[in-house]
Structures are given as C-alpha cells and as structure tokens.
mmCIF file of C-alpha atoms in Angstrom:
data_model
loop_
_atom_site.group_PDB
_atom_site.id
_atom_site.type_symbol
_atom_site.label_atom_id
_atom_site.label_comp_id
_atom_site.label_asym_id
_atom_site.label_seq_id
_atom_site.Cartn_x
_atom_site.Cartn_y
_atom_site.Cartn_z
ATOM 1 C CA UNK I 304 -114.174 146.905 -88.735
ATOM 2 C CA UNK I 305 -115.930 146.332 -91.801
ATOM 3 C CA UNK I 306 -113.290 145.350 -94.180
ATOM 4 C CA UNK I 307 -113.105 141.557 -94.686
ATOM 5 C CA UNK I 308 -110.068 140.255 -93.218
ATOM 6 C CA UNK I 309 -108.872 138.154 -96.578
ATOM 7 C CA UNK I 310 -105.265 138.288 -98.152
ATOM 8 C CA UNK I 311 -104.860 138.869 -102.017
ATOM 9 C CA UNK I 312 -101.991 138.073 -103.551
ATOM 10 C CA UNK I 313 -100.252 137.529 -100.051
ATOM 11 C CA UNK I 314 -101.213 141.112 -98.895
ATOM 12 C CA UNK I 315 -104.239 141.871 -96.694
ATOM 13 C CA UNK I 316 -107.146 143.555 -97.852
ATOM 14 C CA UNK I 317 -106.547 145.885 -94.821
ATOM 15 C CA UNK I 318 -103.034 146.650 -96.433
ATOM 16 C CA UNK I 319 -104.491 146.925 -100.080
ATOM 17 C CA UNK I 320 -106.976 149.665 -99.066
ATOM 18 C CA UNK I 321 -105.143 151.760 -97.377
ATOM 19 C CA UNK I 322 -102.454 151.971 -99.536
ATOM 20 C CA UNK I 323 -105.267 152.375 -101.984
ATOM 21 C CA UNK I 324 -106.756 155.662 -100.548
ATOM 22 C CA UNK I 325 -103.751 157.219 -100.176
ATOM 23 C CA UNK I 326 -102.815 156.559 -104.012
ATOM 24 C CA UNK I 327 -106.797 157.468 -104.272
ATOM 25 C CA UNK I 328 -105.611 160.473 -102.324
ATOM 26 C CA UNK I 329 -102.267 161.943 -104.270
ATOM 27 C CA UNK I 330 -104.263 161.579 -107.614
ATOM 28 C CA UNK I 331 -107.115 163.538 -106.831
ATOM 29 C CA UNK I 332 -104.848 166.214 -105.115
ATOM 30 C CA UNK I 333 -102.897 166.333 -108.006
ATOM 31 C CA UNK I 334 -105.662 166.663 -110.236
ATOM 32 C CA UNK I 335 -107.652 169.298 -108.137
ATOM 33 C CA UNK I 336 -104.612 171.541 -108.048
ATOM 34 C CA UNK I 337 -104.369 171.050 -111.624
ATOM 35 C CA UNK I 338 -107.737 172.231 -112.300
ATOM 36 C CA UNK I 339 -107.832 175.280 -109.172
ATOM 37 C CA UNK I 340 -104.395 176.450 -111.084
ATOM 38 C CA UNK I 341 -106.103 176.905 -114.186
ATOM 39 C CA UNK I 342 -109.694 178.660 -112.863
ATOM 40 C CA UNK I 343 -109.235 180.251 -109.493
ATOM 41 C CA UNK I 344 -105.639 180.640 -109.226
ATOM 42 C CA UNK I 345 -105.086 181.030 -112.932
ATOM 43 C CA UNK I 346 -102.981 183.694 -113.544
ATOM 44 C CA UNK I 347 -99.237 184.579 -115.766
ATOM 45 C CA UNK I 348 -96.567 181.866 -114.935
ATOM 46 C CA UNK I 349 -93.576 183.282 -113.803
ATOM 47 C CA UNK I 350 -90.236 181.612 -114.413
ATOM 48 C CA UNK I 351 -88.557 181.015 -111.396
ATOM 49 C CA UNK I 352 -84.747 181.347 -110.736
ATOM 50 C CA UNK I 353 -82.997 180.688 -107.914
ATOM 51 C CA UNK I 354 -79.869 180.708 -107.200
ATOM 52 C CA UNK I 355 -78.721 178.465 -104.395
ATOM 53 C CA UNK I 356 -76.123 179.135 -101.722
ATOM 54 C CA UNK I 357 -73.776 176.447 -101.226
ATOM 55 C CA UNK I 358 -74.239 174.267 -98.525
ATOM 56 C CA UNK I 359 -73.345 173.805 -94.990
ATOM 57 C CA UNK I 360 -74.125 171.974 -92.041
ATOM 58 C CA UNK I 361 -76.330 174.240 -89.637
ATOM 59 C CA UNK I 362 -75.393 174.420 -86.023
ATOM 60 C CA UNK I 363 -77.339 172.625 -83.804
ATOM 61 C CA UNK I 364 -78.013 176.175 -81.911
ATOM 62 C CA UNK I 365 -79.157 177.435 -85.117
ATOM 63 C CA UNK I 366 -81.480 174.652 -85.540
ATOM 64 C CA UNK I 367 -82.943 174.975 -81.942
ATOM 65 C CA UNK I 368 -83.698 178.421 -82.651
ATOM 66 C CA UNK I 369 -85.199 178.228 -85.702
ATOM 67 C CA UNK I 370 -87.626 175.696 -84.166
ATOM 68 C CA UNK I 371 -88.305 177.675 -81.478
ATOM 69 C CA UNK I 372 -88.918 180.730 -83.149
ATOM 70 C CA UNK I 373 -91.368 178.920 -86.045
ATOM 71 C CA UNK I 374 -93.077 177.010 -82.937
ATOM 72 C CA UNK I 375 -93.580 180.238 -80.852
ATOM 73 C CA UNK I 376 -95.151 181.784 -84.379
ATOM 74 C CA UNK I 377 -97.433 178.686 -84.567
ATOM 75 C CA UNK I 378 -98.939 178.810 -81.547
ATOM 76 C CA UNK I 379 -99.432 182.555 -81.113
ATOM 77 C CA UNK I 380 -100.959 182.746 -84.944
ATOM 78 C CA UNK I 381 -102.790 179.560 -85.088
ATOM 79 C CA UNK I 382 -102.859 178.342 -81.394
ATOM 80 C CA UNK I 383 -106.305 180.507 -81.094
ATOM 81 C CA UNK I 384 -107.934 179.404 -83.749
ATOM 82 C CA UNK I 385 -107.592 175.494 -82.909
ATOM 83 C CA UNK I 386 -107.989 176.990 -79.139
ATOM 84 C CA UNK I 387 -111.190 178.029 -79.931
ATOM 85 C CA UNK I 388 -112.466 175.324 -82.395
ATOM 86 C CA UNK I 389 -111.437 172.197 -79.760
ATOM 87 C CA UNK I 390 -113.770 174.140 -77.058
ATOM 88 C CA UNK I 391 -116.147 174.453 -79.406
ATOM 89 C CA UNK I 392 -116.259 170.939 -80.384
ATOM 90 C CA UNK I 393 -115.572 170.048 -76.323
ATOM 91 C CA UNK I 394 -119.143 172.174 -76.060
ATOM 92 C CA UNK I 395 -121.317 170.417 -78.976
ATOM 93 C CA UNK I 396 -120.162 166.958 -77.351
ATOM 94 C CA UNK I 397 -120.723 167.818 -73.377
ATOM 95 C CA UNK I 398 -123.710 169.718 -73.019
ATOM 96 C CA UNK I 399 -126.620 169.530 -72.530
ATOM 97 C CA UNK I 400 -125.575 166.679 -69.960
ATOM 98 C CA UNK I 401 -129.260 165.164 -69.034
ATOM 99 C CA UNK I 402 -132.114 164.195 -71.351
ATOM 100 C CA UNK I 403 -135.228 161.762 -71.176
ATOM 101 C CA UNK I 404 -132.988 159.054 -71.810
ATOM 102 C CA UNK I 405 -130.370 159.984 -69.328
ATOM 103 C CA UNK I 406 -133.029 160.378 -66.654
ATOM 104 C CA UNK I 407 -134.442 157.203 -67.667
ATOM 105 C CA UNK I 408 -131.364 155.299 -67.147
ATOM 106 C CA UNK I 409 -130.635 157.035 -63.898
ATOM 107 C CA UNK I 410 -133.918 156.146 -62.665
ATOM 108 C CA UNK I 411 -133.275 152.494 -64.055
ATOM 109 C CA UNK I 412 -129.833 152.358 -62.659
ATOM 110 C CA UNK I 413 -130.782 153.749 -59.044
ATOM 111 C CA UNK I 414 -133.154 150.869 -58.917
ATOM 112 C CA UNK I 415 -130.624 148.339 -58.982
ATOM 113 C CA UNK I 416 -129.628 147.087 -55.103
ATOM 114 C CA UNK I 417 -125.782 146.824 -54.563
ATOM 115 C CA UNK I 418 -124.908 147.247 -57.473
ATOM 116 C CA UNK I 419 -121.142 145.478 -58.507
ATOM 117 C CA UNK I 420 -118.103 147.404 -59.348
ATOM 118 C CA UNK I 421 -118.137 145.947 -63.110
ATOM 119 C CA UNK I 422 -122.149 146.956 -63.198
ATOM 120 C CA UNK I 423 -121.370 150.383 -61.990
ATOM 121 C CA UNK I 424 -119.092 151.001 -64.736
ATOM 122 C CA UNK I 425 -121.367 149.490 -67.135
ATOM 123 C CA UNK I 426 -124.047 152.070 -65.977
ATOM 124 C CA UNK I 427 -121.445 154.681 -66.459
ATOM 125 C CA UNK I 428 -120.811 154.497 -70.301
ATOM 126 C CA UNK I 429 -124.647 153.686 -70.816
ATOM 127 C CA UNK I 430 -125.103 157.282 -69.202
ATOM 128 C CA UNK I 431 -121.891 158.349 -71.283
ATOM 129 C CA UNK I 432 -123.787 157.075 -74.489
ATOM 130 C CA UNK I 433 -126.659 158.541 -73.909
ATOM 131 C CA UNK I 434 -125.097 162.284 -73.108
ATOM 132 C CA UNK I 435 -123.423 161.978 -76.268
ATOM 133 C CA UNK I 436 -126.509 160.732 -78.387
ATOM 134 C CA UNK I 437 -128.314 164.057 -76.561
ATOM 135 C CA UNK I 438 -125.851 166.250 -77.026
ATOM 136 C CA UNK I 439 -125.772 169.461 -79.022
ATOM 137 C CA UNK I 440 -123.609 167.478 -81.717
ATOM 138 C CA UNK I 441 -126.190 164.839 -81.592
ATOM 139 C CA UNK I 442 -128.777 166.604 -82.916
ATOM 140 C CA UNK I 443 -126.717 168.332 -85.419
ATOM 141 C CA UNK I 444 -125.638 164.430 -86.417
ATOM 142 C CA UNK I 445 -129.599 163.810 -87.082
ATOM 143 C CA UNK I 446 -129.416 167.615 -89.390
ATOM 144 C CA UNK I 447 -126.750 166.369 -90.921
ATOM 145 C CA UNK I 448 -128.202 162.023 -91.509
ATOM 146 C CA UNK I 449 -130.056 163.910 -94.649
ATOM 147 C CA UNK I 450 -126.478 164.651 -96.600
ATOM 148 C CA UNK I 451 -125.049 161.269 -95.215
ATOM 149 C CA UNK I 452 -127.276 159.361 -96.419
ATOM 150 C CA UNK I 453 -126.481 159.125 -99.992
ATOM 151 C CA UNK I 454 -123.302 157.630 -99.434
ATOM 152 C CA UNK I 455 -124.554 155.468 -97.129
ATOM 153 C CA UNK I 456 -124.292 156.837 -93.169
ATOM 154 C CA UNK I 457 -126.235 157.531 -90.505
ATOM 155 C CA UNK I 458 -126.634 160.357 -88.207
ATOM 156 C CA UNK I 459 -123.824 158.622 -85.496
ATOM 157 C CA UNK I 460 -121.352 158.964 -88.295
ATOM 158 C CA UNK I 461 -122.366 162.460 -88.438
ATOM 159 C CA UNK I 462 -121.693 162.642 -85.157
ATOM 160 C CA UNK I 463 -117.677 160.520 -85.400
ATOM 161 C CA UNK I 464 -117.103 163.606 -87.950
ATOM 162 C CA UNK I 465 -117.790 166.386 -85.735
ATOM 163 C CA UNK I 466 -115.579 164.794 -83.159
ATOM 164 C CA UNK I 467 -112.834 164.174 -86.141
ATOM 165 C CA UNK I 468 -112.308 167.651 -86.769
ATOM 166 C CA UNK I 469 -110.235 167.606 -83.752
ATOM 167 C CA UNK I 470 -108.503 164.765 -85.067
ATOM 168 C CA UNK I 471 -109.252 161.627 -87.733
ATOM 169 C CA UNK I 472 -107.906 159.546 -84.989
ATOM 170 C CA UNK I 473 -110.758 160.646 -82.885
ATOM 171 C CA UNK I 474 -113.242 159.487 -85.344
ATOM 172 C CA UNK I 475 -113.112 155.816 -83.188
ATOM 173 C CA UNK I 476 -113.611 157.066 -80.077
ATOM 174 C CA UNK I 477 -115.887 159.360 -80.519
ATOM 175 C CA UNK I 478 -118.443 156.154 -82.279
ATOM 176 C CA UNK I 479 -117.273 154.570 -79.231
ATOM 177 C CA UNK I 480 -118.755 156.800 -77.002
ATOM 178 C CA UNK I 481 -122.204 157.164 -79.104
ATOM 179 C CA UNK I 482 -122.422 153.319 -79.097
ATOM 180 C CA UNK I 483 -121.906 153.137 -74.932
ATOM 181 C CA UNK I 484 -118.474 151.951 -75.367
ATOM 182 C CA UNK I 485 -116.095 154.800 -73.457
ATOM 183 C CA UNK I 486 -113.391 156.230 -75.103
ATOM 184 C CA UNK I 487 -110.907 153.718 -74.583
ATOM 185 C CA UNK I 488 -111.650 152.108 -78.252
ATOM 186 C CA UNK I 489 -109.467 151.801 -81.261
ATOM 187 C CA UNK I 490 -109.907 150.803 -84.391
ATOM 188 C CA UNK I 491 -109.537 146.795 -83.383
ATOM 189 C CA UNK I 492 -111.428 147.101 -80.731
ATOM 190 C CA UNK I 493 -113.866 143.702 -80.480
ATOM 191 C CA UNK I 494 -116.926 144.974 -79.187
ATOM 192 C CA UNK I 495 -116.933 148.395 -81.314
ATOM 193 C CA UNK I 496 -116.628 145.713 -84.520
ATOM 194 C CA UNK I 497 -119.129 143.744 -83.652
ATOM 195 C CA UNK I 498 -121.520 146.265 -82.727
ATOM 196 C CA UNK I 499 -121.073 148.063 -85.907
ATOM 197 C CA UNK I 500 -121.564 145.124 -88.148
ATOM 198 C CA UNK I 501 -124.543 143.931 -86.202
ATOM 199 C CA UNK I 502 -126.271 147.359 -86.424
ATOM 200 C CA UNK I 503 -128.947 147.302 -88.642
ATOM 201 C CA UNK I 504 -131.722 149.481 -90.876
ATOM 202 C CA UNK I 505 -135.251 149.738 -90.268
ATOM 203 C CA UNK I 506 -135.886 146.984 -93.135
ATOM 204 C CA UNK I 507 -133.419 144.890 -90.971
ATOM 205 C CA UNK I 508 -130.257 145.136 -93.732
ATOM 206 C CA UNK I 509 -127.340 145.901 -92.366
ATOM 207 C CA UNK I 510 -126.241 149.450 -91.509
ATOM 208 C CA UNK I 511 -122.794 149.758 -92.119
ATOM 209 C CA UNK I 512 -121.707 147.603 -94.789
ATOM 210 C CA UNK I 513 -118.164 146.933 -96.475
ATOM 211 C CA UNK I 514 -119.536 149.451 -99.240
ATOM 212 C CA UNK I 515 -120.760 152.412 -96.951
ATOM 213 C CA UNK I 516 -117.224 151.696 -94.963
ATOM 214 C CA UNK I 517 -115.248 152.634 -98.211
ATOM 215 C CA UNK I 518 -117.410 155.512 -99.293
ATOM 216 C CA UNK I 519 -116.874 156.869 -95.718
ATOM 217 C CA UNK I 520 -112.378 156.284 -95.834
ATOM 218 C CA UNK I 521 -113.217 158.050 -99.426
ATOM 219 C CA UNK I 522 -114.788 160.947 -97.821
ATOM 220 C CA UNK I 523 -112.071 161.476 -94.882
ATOM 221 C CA UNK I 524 -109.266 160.693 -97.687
ATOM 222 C CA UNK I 525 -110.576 163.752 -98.864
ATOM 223 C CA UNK I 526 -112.444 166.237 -96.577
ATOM 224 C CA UNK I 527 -111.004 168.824 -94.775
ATOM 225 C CA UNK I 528 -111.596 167.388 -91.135
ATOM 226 C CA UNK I 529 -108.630 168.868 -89.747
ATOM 227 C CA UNK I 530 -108.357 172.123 -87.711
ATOM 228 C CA UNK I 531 -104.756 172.517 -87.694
ATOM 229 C CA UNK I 532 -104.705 172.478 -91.117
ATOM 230 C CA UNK I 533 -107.098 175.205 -91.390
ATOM 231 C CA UNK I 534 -105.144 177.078 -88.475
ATOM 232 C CA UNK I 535 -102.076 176.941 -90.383
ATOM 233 C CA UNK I 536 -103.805 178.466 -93.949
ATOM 234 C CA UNK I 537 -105.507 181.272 -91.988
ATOM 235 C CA UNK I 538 -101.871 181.713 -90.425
ATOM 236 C CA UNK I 539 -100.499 182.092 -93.903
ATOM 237 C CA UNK I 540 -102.805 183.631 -95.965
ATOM 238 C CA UNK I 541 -103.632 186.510 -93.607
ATOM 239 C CA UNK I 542 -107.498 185.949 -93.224
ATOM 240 C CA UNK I 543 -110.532 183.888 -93.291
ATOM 241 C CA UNK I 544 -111.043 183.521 -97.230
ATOM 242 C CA UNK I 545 -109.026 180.675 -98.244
ATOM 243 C CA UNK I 546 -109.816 178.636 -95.350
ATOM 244 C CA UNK I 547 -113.093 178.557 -96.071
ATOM 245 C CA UNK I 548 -113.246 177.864 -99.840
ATOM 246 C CA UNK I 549 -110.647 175.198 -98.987
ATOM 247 C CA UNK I 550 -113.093 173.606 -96.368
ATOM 248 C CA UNK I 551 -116.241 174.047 -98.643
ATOM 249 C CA UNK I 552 -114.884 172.800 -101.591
ATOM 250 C CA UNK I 553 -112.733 169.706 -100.358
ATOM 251 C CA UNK I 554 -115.713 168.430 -98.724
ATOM 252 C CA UNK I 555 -118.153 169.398 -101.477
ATOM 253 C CA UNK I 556 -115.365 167.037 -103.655
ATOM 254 C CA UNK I 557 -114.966 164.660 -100.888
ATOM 255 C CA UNK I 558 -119.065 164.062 -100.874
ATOM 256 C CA UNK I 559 -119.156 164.295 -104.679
ATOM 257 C CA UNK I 560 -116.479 161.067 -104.867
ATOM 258 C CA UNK I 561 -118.084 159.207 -101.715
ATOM 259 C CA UNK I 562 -121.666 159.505 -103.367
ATOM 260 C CA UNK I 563 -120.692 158.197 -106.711
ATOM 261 C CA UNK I 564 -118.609 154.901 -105.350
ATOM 262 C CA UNK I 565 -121.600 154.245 -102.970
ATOM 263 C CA UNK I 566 -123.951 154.283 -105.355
ATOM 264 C CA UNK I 567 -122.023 153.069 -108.344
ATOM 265 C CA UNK I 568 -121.500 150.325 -105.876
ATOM 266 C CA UNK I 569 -125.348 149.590 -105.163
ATOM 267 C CA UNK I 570 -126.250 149.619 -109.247
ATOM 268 C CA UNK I 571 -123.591 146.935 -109.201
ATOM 269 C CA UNK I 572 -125.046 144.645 -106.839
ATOM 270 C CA UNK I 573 -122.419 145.764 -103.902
ATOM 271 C CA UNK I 574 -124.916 147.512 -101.543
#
C-alpha cells in the first residue's frame, strides 16, 4: 500500500522490492548461520561420506506411504503445539468482546431508525473494529507501540503481528479488522490503502510512510512470525530450547536491521 507504484528500468518498484527482501533475506541467513556455526554451534567438523545407493524410481504406493506416515508424525508431534498457539491467538483477538467504545457504538447504532441493509453491515465492522482495538491483543499492541516505535510503527502494527504468527498472510486482515474494514481485505485492497496512507501522527505527518513500510517487510523478512515453523523445530529437536533462542534471536536481529534502515533512512532525509 505504501510502495509507490513507479517502474525502473521496465520493472515495478513492487517487483524490485520484493525480489529485494528475499535476496535481503538469503544473505542475512547465510551470514547468521555463518556466525551461529562458529559461537553456539561451534564445535569439530566432521567429514562426511556417503555413499549413495543407485537410483530408482519409487512406487507410487511407496510414495503415498511415506507421505502418510511423515504427515501422521506432523500432526501428532507438532499438530498440538500450533493447536494450542492458534487458540491462543483466536483468545487475545476475541475477548473481551464489549468495551466503552463498543457500548458507545451500540448505543449510537440502536439510535438509528430503519436502519438499511448496507448501514447494518457498516455498523457491523465498526463494532468488529472496535472489539479488536479492545481486545486482549490490543492492549498488548499499545505494550508493545514502545519497541515499534523506533522503526517506525504503531501499536495497530503491533497488533497485524500478533495476528501474523498464525500466518504472514494474515498480517492484512488482521489491520483490516483494527481499521473497521472486515476480514475480507488483501493486500490491494482500495480502502485498506487509502486509509493507511491517510493515517496520520499527532504532529499531523503521516503515519505509515514508504520508509516505516520497508523497515516493517525488513522485520517480517526476518522475524520468526511463524508457528509452524516453531512446531516443526520443537518436533525435531526434542524440546523447548531451540525454539526459543531461534524466536528470541531472529527477532532481536530482525528489530536490530529494521531499526537501523528506519533510522538511517530519517538522518538521510527519507522519514
């Protein structure tokens, strides 16, 4: 929504950052594992030999029941986890379901005399977006507005991440929803767009600009904000350990990178 919509050497800008962040991505992957291999992991390399069979064309019975079998072993080792995380998350977003500005709405709403099917519905995602803004995730969004700021977000973004731990893609819906949108939005929606880049700061700048927008694709290019992911380490490694230090320190790195563009950004006249 808030990258300019300008072509560059016959490619969009669109194009050129995304294919940037995940360049942006590979790099910094490649250097962290570089650095983890030689501090937390470091240990006596070990040749390895293998000696391959030669090959042949599985049967397609074979196949089925190899992906059976490794499907079963997902869901009963990591189906729990990511059970219990998505009601979590499901929890911090629903309750509690009324607040002042719920009630106030209702009262405001109830006032209206036959009201239309396209008002009703209208009423219905103000209510939505005001649940959300109340919720239990809300108010950790406004905790959290302190560590966002630096890099140039507010507590609603705070609020997009939460909901993105389920999945990035539900980053957009979840904004949506906080902005009295529903959750039918994506990522071209109109009316999301233009209520994003009309949003603006108590000295009446703009919110979300096209520098805070690339310091936040820098952060989720390289946060952990996926449960699965950590569902599937646990599942491997046997524990709770790993997951975490791989949680705390990709998004101690992801804040780290997002910080310094933002603000190298601002000293250069971007913000």
């Amino acid at each position: 929504a808030l990258v300019p919509a300008t072509v560059i050497f016959g490619v969009s800008a669109k194009s050129l950052v995304m294919v940037g962040l995940y360049l942006f991505g590979t790099i910094t992957a490649l250097l962290a594992a570089a650095v983890i291999g030689r501090t937390v992991l470091k240990g006596e390399r070990v040749p390895l030999l293998m000696e391959l069979p030669p090959y042949r064309r599985p049967s397609a019975r074979s196949v089925g029941r190899r992906v059976a079998r490794r499907s079963w072993l997902f869901i009963r080792d990591a189906g729990a986890f990511i059970f219990v995380c998505t009601a979590i998350l499901w929890a911090l977003l629903y309750f509690p379901r009324s607040n002042a500005e719920v009630e106030a709405l209702e009262r405001a709403h109830a006032a209206v005399q036959a009201p239309t099917a396209e008002q009703k519905a209208a009423f219905a995602l103000e209510i939505e977006g005001a649940q959300k803004r109340g919720s239990i995730a809300g108010r950790i969004g406004h905790v959290m507005e302190p560590a966002l700021e630096p890099f140039g977000q507010d507590w609603q973004v705070g609020v997009g991440l939460l909901g993105a731990f389920a999945a990035r893609e539900v980053f957009v819906s979840t904004m949506g929803l906080i902005f009295g949108m529903g959750r039918d939005v994506d990522a071209e929606s109109a009316p999301l767009r233009a209520r994003l880049q009309s949003e603006k700061r108590p000295d009446g700048k703009p919110r979300y600009t096209p520098l805070s927008a690339l310091a936040l694709m820098i952060f989720l290019a390289l946060a952990c904000q996926c449960m699965s992911t950590l569902a599937a380490v646990k599942r491997e490694t046997g524990g709770y350990k790993w997951p975490a230090f791989m949680f705390t320190y990709m998004t101690t790195l992801a804040w780290v990178c997002a910080v310094g563009v933002y603000q190298a950004g601002r000293l250069l006249g971007y913000g």
